XYZ file of C-alpha atoms in Angstrom:
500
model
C -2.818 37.461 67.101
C -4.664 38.560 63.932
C -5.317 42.502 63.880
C -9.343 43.858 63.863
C -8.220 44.688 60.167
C -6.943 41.133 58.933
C -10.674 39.689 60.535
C -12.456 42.184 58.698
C -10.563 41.624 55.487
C -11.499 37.661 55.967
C -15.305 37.988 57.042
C -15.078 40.592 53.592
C -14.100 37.488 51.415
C -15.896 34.965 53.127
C -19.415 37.485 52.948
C -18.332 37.491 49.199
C -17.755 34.068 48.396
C -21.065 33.389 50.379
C -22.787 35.569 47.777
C -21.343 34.813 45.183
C -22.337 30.999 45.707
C -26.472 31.891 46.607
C -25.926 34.681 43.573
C -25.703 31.094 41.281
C -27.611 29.077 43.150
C -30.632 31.171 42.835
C -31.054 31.344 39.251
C -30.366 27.705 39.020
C -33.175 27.348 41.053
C -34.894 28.960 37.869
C -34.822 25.184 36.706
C -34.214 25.937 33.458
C -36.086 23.059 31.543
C -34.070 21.740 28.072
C -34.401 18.174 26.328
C -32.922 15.046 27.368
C -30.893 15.208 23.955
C -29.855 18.750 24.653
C -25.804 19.731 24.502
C -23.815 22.474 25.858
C -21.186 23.452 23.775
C -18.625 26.354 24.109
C -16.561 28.018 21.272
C -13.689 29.451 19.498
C -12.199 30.617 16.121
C -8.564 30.183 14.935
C -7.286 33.564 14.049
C -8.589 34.510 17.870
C -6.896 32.169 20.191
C -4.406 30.173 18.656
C -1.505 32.762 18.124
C 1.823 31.064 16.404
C 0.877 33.360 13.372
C 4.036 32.156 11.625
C 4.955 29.520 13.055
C 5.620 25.543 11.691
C 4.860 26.288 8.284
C 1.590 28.611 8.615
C 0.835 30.874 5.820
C -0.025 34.424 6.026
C -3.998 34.938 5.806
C -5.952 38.117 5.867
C -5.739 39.378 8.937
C -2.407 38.808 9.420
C -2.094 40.995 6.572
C -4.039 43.774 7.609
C -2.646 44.077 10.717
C 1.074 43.942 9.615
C 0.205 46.622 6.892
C -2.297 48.703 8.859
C -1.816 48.616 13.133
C -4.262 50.886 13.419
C -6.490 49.118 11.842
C -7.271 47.201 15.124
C -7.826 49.095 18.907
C -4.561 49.684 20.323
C -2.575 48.519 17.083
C -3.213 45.338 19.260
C -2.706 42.036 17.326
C -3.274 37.978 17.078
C 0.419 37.291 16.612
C 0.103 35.433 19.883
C -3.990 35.698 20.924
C -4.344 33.140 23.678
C -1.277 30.811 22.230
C -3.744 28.009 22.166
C -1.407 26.763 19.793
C 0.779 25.743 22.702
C -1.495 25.857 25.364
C -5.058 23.592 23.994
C -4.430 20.583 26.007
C -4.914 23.525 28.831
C -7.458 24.731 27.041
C -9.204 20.915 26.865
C -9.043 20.336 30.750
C -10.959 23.744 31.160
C -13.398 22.467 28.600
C -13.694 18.917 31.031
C -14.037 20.648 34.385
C -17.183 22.854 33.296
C -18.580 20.102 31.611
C -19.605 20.911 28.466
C -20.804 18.293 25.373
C -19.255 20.111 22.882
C -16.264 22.435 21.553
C -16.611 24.255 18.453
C -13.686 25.403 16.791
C -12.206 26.658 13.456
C -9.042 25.465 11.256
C -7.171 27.752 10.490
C -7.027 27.582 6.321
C -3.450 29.233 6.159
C -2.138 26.600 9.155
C -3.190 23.869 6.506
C -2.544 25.204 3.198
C -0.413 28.014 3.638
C -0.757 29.060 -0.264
C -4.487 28.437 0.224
C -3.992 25.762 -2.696
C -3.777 21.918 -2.378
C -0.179 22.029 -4.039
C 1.435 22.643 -0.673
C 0.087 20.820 2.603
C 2.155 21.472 5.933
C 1.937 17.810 7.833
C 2.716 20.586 11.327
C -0.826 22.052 10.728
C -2.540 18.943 9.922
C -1.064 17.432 13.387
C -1.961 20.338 15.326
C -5.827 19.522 14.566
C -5.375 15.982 14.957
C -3.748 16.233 18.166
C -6.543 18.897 19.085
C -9.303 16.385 17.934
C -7.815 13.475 19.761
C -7.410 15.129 22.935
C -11.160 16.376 23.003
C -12.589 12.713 21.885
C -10.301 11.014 24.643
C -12.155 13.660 27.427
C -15.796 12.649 25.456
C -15.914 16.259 24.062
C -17.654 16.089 20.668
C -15.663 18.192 18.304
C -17.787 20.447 16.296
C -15.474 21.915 13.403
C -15.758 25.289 11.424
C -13.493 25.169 7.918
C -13.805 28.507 7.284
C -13.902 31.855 10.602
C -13.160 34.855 8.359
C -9.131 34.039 8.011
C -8.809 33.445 4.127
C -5.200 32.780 2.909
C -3.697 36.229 2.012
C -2.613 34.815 -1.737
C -5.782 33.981 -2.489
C -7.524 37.408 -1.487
C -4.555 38.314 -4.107
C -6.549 37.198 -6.950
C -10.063 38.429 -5.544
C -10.862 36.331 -2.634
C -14.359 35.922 -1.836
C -15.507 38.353 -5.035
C -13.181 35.664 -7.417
C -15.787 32.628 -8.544
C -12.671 30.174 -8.680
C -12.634 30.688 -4.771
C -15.575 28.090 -4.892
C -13.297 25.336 -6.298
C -10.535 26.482 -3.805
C -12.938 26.038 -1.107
C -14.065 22.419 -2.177
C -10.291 21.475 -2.462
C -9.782 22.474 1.624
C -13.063 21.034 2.479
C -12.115 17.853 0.809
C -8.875 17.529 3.090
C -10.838 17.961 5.872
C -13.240 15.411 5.032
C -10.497 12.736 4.130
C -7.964 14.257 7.589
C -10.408 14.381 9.773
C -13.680 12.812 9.522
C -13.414 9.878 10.681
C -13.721 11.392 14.156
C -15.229 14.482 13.038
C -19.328 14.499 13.030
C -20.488 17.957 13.249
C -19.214 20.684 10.729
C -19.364 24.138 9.951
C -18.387 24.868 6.575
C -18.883 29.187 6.363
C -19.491 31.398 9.782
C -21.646 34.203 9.639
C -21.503 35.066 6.322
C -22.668 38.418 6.620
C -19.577 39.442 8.493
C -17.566 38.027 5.604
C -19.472 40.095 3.121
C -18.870 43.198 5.434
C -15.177 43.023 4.580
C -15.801 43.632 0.845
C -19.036 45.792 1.008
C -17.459 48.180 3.735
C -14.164 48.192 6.577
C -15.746 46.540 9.264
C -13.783 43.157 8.630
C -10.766 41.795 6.338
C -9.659 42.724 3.792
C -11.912 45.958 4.351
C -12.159 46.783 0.108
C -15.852 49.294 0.889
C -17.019 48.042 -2.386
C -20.315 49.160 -0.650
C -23.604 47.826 -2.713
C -21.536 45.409 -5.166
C -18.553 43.696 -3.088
C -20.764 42.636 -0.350
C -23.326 40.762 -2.955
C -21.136 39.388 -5.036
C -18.709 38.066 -1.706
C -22.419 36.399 -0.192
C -22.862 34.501 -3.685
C -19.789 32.989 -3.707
C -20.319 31.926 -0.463
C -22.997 30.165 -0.998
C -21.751 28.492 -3.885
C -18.748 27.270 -1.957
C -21.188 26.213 1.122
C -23.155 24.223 -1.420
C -20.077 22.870 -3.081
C -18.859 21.441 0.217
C -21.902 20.073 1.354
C -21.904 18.074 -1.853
C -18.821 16.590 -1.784
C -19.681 15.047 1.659
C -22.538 13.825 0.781
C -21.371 12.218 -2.327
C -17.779 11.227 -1.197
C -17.623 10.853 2.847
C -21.091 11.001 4.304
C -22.086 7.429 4.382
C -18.849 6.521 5.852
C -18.474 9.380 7.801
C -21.985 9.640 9.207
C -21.535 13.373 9.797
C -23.680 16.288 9.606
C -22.947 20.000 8.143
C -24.590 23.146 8.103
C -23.135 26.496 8.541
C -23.139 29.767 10.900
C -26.042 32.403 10.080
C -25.057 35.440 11.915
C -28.496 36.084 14.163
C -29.337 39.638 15.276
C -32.710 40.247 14.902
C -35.140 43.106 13.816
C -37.826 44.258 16.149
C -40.627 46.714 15.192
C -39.572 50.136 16.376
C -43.531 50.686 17.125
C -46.702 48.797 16.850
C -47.395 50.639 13.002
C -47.722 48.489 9.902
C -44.864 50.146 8.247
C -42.595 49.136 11.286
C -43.445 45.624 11.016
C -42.744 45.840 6.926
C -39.665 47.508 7.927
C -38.451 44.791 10.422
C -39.401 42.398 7.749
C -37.410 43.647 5.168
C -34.221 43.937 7.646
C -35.019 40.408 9.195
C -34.854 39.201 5.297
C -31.891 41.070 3.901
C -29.944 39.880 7.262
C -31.203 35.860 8.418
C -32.312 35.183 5.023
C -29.777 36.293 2.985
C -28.069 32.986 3.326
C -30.888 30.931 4.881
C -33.358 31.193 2.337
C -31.204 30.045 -0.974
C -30.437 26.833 1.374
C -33.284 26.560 3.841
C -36.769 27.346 1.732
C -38.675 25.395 -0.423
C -38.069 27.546 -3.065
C -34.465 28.272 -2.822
C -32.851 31.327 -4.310
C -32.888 34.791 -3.015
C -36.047 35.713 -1.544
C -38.452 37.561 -3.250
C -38.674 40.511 -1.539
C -34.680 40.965 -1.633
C -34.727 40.667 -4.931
C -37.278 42.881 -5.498
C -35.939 46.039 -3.346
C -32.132 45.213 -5.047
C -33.111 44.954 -8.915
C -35.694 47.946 -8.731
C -32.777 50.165 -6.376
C -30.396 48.545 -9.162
C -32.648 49.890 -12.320
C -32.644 53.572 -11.265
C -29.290 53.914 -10.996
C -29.081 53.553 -14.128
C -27.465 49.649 -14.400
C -28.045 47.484 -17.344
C -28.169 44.477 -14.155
C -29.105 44.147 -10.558
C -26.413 44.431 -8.123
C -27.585 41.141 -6.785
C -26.165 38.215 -9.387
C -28.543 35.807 -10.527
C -28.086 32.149 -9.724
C -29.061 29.827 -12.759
C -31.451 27.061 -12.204
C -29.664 24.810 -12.076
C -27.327 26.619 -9.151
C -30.825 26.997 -7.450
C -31.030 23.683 -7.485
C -27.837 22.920 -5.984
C -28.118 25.150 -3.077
C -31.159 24.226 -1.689
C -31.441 21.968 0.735
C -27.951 21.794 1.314
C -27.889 21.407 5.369
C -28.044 18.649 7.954
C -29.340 20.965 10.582
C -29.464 25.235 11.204
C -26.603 26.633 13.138
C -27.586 29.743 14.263
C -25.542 32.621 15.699
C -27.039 35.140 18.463
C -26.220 38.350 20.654
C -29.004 41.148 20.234
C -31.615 42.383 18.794
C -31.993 46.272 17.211
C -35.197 47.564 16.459
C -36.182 48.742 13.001
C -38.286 51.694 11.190
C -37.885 52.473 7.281
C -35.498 55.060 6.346
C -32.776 55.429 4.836
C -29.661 56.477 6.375
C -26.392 54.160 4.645
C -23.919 54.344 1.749
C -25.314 54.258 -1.148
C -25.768 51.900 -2.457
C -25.343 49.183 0.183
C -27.308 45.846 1.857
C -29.097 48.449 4.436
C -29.679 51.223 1.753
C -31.513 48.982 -0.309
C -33.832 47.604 2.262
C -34.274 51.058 3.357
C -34.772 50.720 7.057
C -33.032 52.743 9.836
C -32.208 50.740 13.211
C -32.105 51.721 17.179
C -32.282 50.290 20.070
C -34.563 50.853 23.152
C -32.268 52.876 25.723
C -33.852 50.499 28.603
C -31.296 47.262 27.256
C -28.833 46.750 29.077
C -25.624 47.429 27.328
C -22.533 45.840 26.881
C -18.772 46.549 26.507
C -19.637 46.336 22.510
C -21.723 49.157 21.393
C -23.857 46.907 19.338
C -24.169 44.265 22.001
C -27.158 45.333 23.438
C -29.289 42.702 26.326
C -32.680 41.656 24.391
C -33.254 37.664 25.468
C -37.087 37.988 23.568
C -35.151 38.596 20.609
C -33.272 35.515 20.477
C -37.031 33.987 20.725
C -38.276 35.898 18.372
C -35.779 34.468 15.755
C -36.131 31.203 16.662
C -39.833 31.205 15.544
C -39.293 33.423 12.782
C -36.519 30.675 11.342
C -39.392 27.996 12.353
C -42.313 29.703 10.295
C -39.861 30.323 7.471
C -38.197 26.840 6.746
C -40.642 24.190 8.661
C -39.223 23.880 11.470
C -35.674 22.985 11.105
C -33.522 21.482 13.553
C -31.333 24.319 15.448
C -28.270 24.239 16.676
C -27.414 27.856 18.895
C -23.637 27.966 17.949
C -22.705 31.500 19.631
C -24.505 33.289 22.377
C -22.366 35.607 24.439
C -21.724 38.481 26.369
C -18.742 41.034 26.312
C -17.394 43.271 29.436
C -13.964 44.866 30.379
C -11.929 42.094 31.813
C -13.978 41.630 35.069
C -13.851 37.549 36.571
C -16.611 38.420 39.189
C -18.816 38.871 35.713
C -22.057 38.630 37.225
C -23.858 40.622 34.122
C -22.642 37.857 31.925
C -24.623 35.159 33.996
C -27.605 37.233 34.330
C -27.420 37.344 29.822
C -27.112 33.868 30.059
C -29.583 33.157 32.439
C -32.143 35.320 30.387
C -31.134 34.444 26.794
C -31.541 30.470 28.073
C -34.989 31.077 29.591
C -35.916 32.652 26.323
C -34.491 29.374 24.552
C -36.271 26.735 27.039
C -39.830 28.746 26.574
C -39.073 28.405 22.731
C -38.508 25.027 22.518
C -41.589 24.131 25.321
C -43.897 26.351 24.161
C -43.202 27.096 20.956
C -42.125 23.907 19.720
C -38.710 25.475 18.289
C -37.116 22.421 17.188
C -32.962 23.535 19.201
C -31.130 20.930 20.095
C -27.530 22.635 21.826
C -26.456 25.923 22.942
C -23.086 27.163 22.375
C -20.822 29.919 24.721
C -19.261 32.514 22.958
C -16.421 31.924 24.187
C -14.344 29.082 26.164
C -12.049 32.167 26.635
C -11.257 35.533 26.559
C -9.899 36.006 22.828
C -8.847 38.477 19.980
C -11.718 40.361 19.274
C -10.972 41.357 16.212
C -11.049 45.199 15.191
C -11.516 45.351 19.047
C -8.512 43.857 19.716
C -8.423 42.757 23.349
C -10.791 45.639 25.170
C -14.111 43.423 24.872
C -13.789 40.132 26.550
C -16.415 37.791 26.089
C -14.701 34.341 27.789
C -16.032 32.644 30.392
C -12.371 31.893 31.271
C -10.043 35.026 31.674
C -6.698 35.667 29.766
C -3.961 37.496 30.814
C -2.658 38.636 27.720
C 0.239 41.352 29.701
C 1.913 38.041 30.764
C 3.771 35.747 27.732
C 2.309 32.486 29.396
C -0.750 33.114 29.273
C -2.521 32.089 32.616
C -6.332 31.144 32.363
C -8.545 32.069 35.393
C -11.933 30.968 35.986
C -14.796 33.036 36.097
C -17.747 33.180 38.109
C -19.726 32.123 34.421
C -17.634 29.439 34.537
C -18.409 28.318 37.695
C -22.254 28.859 37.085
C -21.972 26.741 33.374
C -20.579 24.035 35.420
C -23.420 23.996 37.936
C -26.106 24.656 35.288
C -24.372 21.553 33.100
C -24.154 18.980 35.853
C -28.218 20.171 37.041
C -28.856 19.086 33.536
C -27.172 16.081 33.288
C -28.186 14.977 36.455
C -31.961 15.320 35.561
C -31.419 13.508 32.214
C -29.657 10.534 34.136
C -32.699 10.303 36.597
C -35.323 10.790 32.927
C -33.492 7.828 31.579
């Protein structure tokens, strides 16, 4: 006979599973409204989940590096050695991906698991399988791959002769890019050359990333041009060598925050301006304008900043005409990259010199956003809107792909917060694209599952799937996001069945 304690404990579960179910069911009810053509993607990036850091024949890369050299470098002296051994574990990793339902999986190659020099002189056949097998798997479960070449994990012997600040990294790049082309496009049709390019920069113009060099004010510029050099580089070779073939399309990653007016003044809104410019259109305006190149008023801020200290050039390197050129108009479509928003005021409050210095704003946020387990992670869905339309007004209207949205908490599966950013971040989306005429076309989770978080190590989880990284298997557990993505997936497919 059960005890009054063992019926309470049941009615307990059943009372939460109860809510739990209405708590989703509710904010489906929302009816989130997105086009017929729509996808829902989720993501990943190499260095973060696939562990097997050594292993059959992979080269050491940067962060490998760093961490070997420097354990403190990351929370915890915690590491990627292993991550979420998706190296092992990715046909696992697949069948999650088929239960929720999603369109599309983004995810990196590793450059080091390829070319473990960096260089096309030595190919390991174990890496190139690994991908293949990866690719095959998601194609047989119709899951479109959508492929990043490069996630911040440069080969450590080529950040020996300069990495991203070396110009011959551009001809690197095209050499890797070319492989992938010729390994894997045939079955390949959405890429990713570059993510978030900013983030890149921040490893040479300060030690927020790999290979953390605080070359504050010169690094960081001369890293971005490269960057977009070796963007442009790749795009051209598909286009020229594999793209009518192929029939793929490229773009890559903009990293997305966006700046707010910290009040309704004209100098706030300059102020947000200038941040919004020196952050999204760093790299979108050389590729997505009319125009091409830098914009103006970037240019303008780093060559007068650049004058009175003295220099003979700006900070900022010129592209030639021809380079111009080159760049622009080197996309297929815009994937964009979003969390949060900050708001912005001029002032000046950064190294000196440095990207933030020279656009001489000062950023906060509003203490009534929710917050996050990452500091800078803060809950503002009207600024993921706000981009959107300032990326529309900018570049006519290009199509978008969202290729991270996420949210980050402290290893909780009942992760109820994480729905409600979701929830709010895809309302802001749908009233984009129906009332603003914001020309997205997928959303992508950051991420499939809880991962590496880099300089965080494994204290911010932002996986819709949980990890237990104390055991050496592995396990994955479902969330409560998961569940909800699955629900919110199948409403949508279900209305575009009954459409057609």
């Amino acid at each position: 006979m059960f005890s009054i304690k063992i019926i309470l404990f049941i009615l307990i579960i059943f009372k939460t599973i109860y809510a739990k179910k209405n708590f989703i069911n509710d904010l489906l009810e929302a009816n989130l409204k997105f086009p017929k053509y729509f996808q829902f993607g989720a993501a990943s990036a190499a260095y973060q989940v696939e562990g097997a850091w050594n292993e059959s024949g992979k080269g050491e890369n940067i962060w490998d590096h760093i961490i070997h050299t420097n354990p403190s470098f990351i929370y915890n002296n915690e590491t990627g050695d292993v991550a979420c051994d998706s190296y092992h574990k990715y046909k696992e990793d697949i069948q999650l991906l088929k239960y929720i339902g999603f369109d599309v999986y983004r995810f990196s190659i590793s450059w080091s698991r390829i070319l473990p020099k960096g260089t096309k002189d030595v190919i390991n056949k174990a890496g190139i399988n690994y991908y293949n097998k990866l690719i095959d798997g998601l194609l047989d479960r119709n899951i479109q791959p959508m492929v990043t070449m490069y996630h911040w994990d440069l080969p450590q012997p080529l950040q020996e002769i300069g990495g991203w600040l070396n110009s011959s990294i551009v001809d690197y790049f095209e050499d890797y890019a070319t492989l992938l082309f010729s390994t894997y496009g045939d079955r390949v049709k959405l890429w990713i050359t570059i993510n978030e390019p900013i983030s890149i920069t921040q490893g040479y113009g300060a030690t927020v990333n790999a290979p953390a060099l605080d070359l504050h004010g010169i690094g960081d510029y001369l890293c971005g041009h490269n960057l977009l050099k070796a963007h442009a580089r790749a795009y051209h070779v598909y286009k020229n060598k594999f793209k009518r073939k192929q029939k793929g399309k490229i773009s890559f990653a903009l990293d997305g925050g966006f700046g707010i007016p910290m009040n309704n003044t004209i100098e706030s809104y300059m102020a947000a301006e200038r941040y919004n410019q020196f952050t999204l259109g760093w790299f979108s305006h050389p590729v997505y304008s009319s125009s091409g190149d830098y914009a103006p008023l970037m240019r303008q801020y780093i060559d007068w900043n650049s004058a009175s200290e003295g220099r003979n050039e700006s900070r900022l390197p010129y592209f030639t005409f021809d380079e111009v050129n080159y760049i622009r108009g080197t996309y297929d479509f815009l994937a964009l990259n979003h969390y949060s928003s900050v708001l912005v005021k001029t002032g000046v409050s950064w190294p000196k010199p440095s990207p933030m210095w020279d656009a001489n704003v000062e950023l906060a946020v509003d203490p009534k956003w929710p917050s996050s387990e990452s500091p800078w992670l803060k809950v503002v869905p009207e600024g993921l809107r706000k981009a959107l339309n300032w990326l529309r007004i900018k570049y006519n209207n290009p199509i978008i792909f969202i290729t991270e949205n996420g949210f980050s908490d402290y290893n909780e599966t009942e992760d109820f917060q994480r729905i409600i950013y979701h929830q709010s971040y895809l309302k802001s989306l749908s009233d984009a694209i129906y009332e603003d005429n914001c020309n997205v076309i997928g959303y992508t989770v950051w991420s499939i599952l809880d991962n590496f978080e880099w300089r965080a190590g494994y204290s911010q989880r932002f996986g819709i799937v949980q990890v237990d990284f104390n055991d050496p298997k592995r396990p994955r557990k479902l969330k409560t996001s998961a569940e909800y993505f699955r629900k919110l997936i199948a409403q949508h497919k279900k209305k575009v069945q009954r459409n057609i």
